[in-house]
Amino acid sequence: QVTLKESGPALVKPTQTLTLTCTFSGFSLNTIGMRVTWIRQPPGKALDWLARIDWDDDKFYSTSLKTRLTISKDTSKNQVVLTMTNMNPLDTATYYCARIGSDYDDAFDIWGQGTKVTVSS
Amino acid sequence: DIQMTQSPSSLSASVGDRVTITCQASQDISNYLNWYQQKPGKAPKLLIHDASNLATGVPSRFSGSGSGTDFTFTINSLQPEDIATYYCQQFDDSYSFGQGTKLEIK
């Protein structure tokens, strides 16, 4: 059974750096074709794609946020970490990680439950 | 960046109705489109991949069609458990989502 779970601080101050961890089970990021991605959703708003990391360590970022984002993986721990610098109140959102598996071309087939992050002083 | 425009933004329908949502891409994305369902307080769930293919375990009352810039998502015989917000997503060039369609029961 494939599961993913996000963890990180619920509250960060403006200008701080946010670090989120996605811990997964049921698959390996050493497997060819496996990818993990991050998406966020501000309260009452639409989904917003952030970043992706692949089994071969290729990394891709949202054009509008690429200067603030870093994605990395620790395959020994089955974890993917996303950092976002210079947080501001507009970054308040639920942050999800999801798997992009090999069953479908490029679909986010399994999602974590999400973690809510509030940016406030 | 590719913009995805969904319509309507919300709709109300009765149990048993056929419901249709449209999604338009700002440029040709072939069939590189997925549909997700998000119930209140929950993570999204993949329903349709590659524009018209049902994901594993998804009921057959859900369907998708289209290619190029115009896509349609349909629920045949709406059920109470289908109350959710539905999103289209393109993956032709990076990823982007539509703004969502909130479906309510009349």
Short mmCIF file of C-alpha atoms in Angstrom, two decimals:
data_model
loop_
_atom_site.label_atom_id
_atom_site.label_comp_id
_atom_site.label_asym_id
_atom_site.label_seq_id
_atom_site.Cartn_x
_atom_site.Cartn_y
_atom_site.Cartn_z
CA GLN A 1 0.00 0.00 0.00
CA VAL A 2 1.36 3.37 -1.06
CA THR A 3 1.14 6.19 1.47
CA LEU A 4 2.62 9.66 1.76
CA LYS A 5 2.56 12.00 4.74
CA GLU A 6 3.62 15.62 4.99
CA SER A 7 5.19 17.13 8.09
CA GLY A 8 6.48 20.52 9.07
CA PRO A 9 5.68 23.61 11.10
CA ALA A 10 2.11 24.82 11.30
CA LEU A 11 3.18 28.42 11.76
CA VAL A 12 6.08 30.37 10.27
CA LYS A 13 6.94 34.05 10.49
CA PRO A 14 7.29 36.30 7.45
CA THR A 15 10.79 36.15 5.89
CA GLN A 16 11.50 32.76 7.46
CA THR A 17 12.34 29.61 5.50
CA LEU A 18 9.78 26.79 5.47
CA THR A 19 11.00 23.20 5.47
CA LEU A 20 8.49 20.45 4.72
CA THR A 21 9.13 16.72 4.68
CA CYS A 22 7.19 14.11 2.73
CA THR A 23 7.66 10.62 4.18
CA PHE A 24 6.40 7.84 1.96
CA SER A 25 6.06 4.08 1.95
CA GLY A 26 5.05 1.40 -0.51
CA PHE A 27 7.39 2.49 -3.28
CA SER A 28 11.02 3.53 -3.76
CA LEU A 29 12.42 6.66 -5.35
CA ASN A 30 15.24 4.44 -6.59
CA THR A 31 12.79 2.77 -8.98
CA ILE A 32 12.99 4.02 -12.56
CA GLY A 33 10.02 6.22 -13.39
CA MET A 34 9.08 7.16 -9.84
CA ARG A 35 8.65 10.83 -8.99
CA VAL A 36 7.39 12.87 -6.05
CA THR A 37 5.83 16.28 -6.37
CA TRP A 38 4.61 19.11 -4.13
CA ILE A 39 1.38 21.09 -4.59
CA ARG A 40 -0.19 23.74 -2.39
CA GLN A 41 -3.70 25.10 -1.95
CA PRO A 42 -4.40 28.47 -0.31
CA PRO A 43 -7.61 28.53 1.74
CA GLY A 44 -10.63 28.41 -0.56
CA LYS A 45 -8.49 28.54 -3.68
CA ALA A 46 -7.25 26.25 -6.45
CA LEU A 47 -4.34 23.85 -6.51
CA ASP A 48 -0.92 25.30 -7.33
CA TRP A 49 1.96 23.08 -8.47
CA LEU A 50 5.33 23.74 -6.82
CA ALA A 51 8.09 21.24 -7.58
CA ARG A 52 8.99 17.69 -8.63
CA ILE A 53 11.92 15.36 -8.04
CA ASP A 54 12.60 12.24 -10.08
CA TRP A 55 14.19 8.86 -9.40
CA ASP A 56 17.35 10.05 -11.22
CA ASP A 57 17.48 13.24 -9.10
CA ASP A 58 16.19 15.51 -11.87
CA LYS A 59 14.38 18.48 -10.34
CA PHE A 60 11.71 20.78 -11.73
CA TYR A 61 10.18 23.93 -10.28
CA SER A 62 7.25 26.26 -10.75
CA THR A 63 8.40 29.14 -12.94
CA SER A 64 6.97 31.76 -10.60
CA LEU A 65 8.50 30.26 -7.44
CA LYS A 66 11.74 28.68 -8.65
CA THR A 67 14.00 31.23 -6.99
CA ARG A 68 12.51 30.37 -3.59
CA LEU A 69 12.18 26.58 -3.81
CA THR A 70 14.56 23.69 -3.31
CA ILE A 71 13.54 20.04 -3.50
CA SER A 72 15.71 17.11 -2.42
CA LYS A 73 15.39 13.44 -1.59
CA ASP A 74 16.81 10.98 0.90
CA THR A 75 16.08 7.58 -0.57
CA SER A 76 17.45 5.76 2.48
CA LYS A 77 14.77 7.41 4.61
CA ASN A 78 12.05 7.41 1.92
CA GLN A 79 11.73 11.16 2.27
CA VAL A 80 11.47 14.18 0.01
CA VAL A 81 12.15 17.62 1.45
CA LEU A 82 10.89 20.95 0.12
CA THR A 83 12.26 24.27 1.32
CA MET A 84 10.70 27.62 0.52
CA THR A 85 12.56 30.78 1.43
CA ASN A 86 11.32 34.25 2.32
CA MET A 87 7.84 33.16 3.37
CA ASN A 88 5.05 35.74 3.29
CA PRO A 89 1.35 35.66 4.25
CA LEU A 90 0.36 34.81 0.65
CA ASP A 91 2.14 31.48 1.14
CA THR A 92 -0.44 30.44 3.74
CA ALA A 93 -1.83 27.19 2.36
CA THR A 94 -2.23 23.46 2.75
CA TYR A 95 0.84 21.80 1.27
CA TYR A 96 0.50 18.35 -0.31
CA CYS A 97 3.03 15.88 -1.59
CA ALA A 98 1.99 13.30 -4.15
CA ARG A 99 3.48 10.42 -6.07
CA ILE A 100 3.75 10.30 -9.83
CA GLY A 101 3.90 6.59 -10.43
CA SER A 102 4.49 4.47 -13.47
CA ASP A 103 0.90 3.31 -14.02
CA TYR A 104 -0.06 6.55 -15.77
CA ASP A 105 1.83 8.99 -17.98
CA ASP A 106 2.13 11.92 -15.62
CA ALA A 107 -0.66 11.82 -13.06
CA PHE A 108 -0.51 12.50 -9.35
CA ASP A 109 -1.93 9.10 -8.43
CA ILE A 110 -1.48 9.02 -4.65
CA TRP A 111 -1.61 12.09 -2.39
CA GLY A 112 -0.69 12.75 1.20
CA GLN A 113 -3.28 14.18 3.58
CA GLY A 114 -1.70 17.65 3.45
CA THR A 115 -0.20 19.88 6.09
CA LYS A 116 -1.54 23.34 6.85
CA VAL A 117 0.97 26.18 7.03
CA THR A 118 0.12 29.68 8.24
CA VAL A 119 2.47 32.60 7.69
CA SER A 120 1.97 35.24 10.32
CA SER A 121 3.99 37.35 12.72
CA ASP B 1 2.80 29.09 -18.85
CA ILE B 2 -0.29 27.20 -19.95
CA GLN B 3 -3.54 28.56 -18.46
CA MET B 4 -6.43 26.19 -17.79
CA THR B 5 -9.95 27.64 -17.69
CA GLN B 6 -12.77 25.59 -16.23
CA SER B 7 -16.47 26.30 -16.50
CA PRO B 8 -18.69 26.63 -14.71
CA SER B 9 -16.99 27.61 -11.46
CA SER B 10 -19.91 26.12 -9.57
CA LEU B 11 -23.02 24.18 -10.37
CA SER B 12 -25.99 22.65 -8.63
CA ALA B 13 -27.60 19.44 -9.87
CA SER B 14 -29.99 16.77 -8.69
CA VAL B 15 -29.24 13.16 -7.88
CA GLY B 16 -29.46 11.17 -11.10
CA ASP B 17 -28.62 14.14 -13.34
CA ARG B 18 -25.90 14.15 -15.96
CA VAL B 19 -23.28 16.76 -15.11
CA THR B 20 -20.75 18.23 -17.53
CA ILE B 21 -17.71 20.38 -16.79
CA THR B 22 -15.49 21.90 -19.44
CA CYS B 23 -11.81 22.78 -19.36
CA GLN B 24 -10.03 24.87 -21.96
CA ALA B 25 -6.26 25.11 -22.34
CA SER B 26 -4.56 28.29 -23.54
CA GLN B 27 -2.64 26.24 -26.12
CA ASP B 28 -2.72 22.79 -27.67
CA ILE B 29 -1.92 20.17 -25.01
CA SER B 30 -2.86 17.08 -27.06
CA ASN B 31 -4.43 14.69 -24.53
CA TYR B 32 -2.09 15.60 -21.67
CA LEU B 33 -4.88 16.27 -19.23
CA ASN B 34 -6.00 14.74 -15.95
CA TRP B 35 -9.11 15.26 -13.78
CA TYR B 36 -9.17 15.19 -9.98
CA GLN B 37 -11.93 15.16 -7.39
CA GLN B 38 -11.46 16.94 -4.06
CA LYS B 39 -13.97 16.44 -1.27
CA PRO B 40 -14.13 19.05 1.52
CA GLY B 41 -11.15 18.84 3.86
CA LYS B 42 -9.55 16.03 1.87
CA ALA B 43 -6.70 15.64 -0.59
CA PRO B 44 -7.51 15.46 -4.30
CA LYS B 45 -8.07 12.08 -5.90
CA LEU B 46 -7.17 11.14 -9.46
CA LEU B 47 -10.25 10.23 -11.52
CA ILE B 48 -9.29 10.50 -15.20
CA HIS B 49 -5.83 10.38 -16.80
CA ASP B 50 -4.76 11.23 -20.34
CA ALA B 51 -8.07 13.00 -20.98
CA SER B 52 -10.31 9.96 -21.24
CA ASN B 53 -8.96 7.04 -19.22
CA LEU B 54 -10.53 6.05 -15.93
CA ALA B 55 -8.07 5.61 -13.06
CA THR B 56 -8.12 2.28 -11.24
CA GLY B 57 -11.15 1.80 -9.04
CA VAL B 58 -13.05 4.86 -10.27
CA PRO B 59 -16.75 4.24 -10.98
CA SER B 60 -17.76 4.09 -14.62
CA ARG B 61 -20.26 6.95 -14.26
CA PHE B 62 -17.24 9.27 -14.54
CA SER B 63 -15.82 9.94 -18.00
CA GLY B 64 -13.64 12.38 -19.88
CA SER B 65 -13.13 13.40 -23.47
CA GLY B 66 -11.37 15.92 -25.65
CA SER B 67 -7.98 16.77 -27.08
CA GLY B 68 -6.09 19.84 -28.19
CA THR B 69 -7.51 22.75 -26.23
CA ASP B 70 -11.04 21.65 -25.29
CA PHE B 71 -11.93 18.97 -22.78
CA THR B 72 -15.06 17.68 -21.10
CA PHE B 73 -15.63 15.84 -17.84
CA THR B 74 -18.97 14.09 -17.33
CA ILE B 75 -20.73 12.41 -14.45
CA ASN B 76 -23.59 10.21 -15.59
CA SER B 77 -26.27 9.78 -12.94
CA LEU B 78 -24.97 12.06 -10.18
CA GLN B 79 -24.70 10.43 -6.75
CA PRO B 80 -24.72 12.20 -3.35
CA GLU B 81 -21.11 11.13 -2.74
CA ASP B 82 -20.02 13.04 -5.86
CA ILE B 83 -20.32 16.35 -4.01
CA ALA B 84 -16.84 17.80 -4.41
CA THR B 85 -14.71 20.27 -6.31
CA TYR B 86 -13.32 19.00 -9.60
CA TYR B 87 -10.03 20.16 -11.14
CA CYS B 88 -8.48 19.67 -14.55
CA GLN B 89 -4.68 19.59 -14.80
CA GLN B 90 -2.42 19.78 -17.82
CA PHE B 91 0.97 18.11 -17.99
CA ASP B 92 2.06 19.04 -21.49
CA ASP B 93 4.39 21.79 -20.27
CA SER B 94 5.14 21.63 -16.56
CA TYR B 95 1.88 21.38 -14.65
CA SER B 96 -1.06 23.69 -14.07
CA PHE B 97 -4.57 23.29 -12.73
CA GLY B 98 -7.89 24.85 -13.59
CA GLN B 99 -9.56 27.00 -10.99
CA GLY B 100 -11.96 24.23 -10.00
CA THR B 101 -15.68 23.52 -10.33
CA LYS B 102 -17.64 23.18 -7.11
CA LEU B 103 -20.49 20.71 -7.47
CA GLU B 104 -23.46 20.83 -5.13
CA ILE B 105 -26.63 18.81 -4.85
CA LYS B 106 -29.87 20.65 -5.59
#
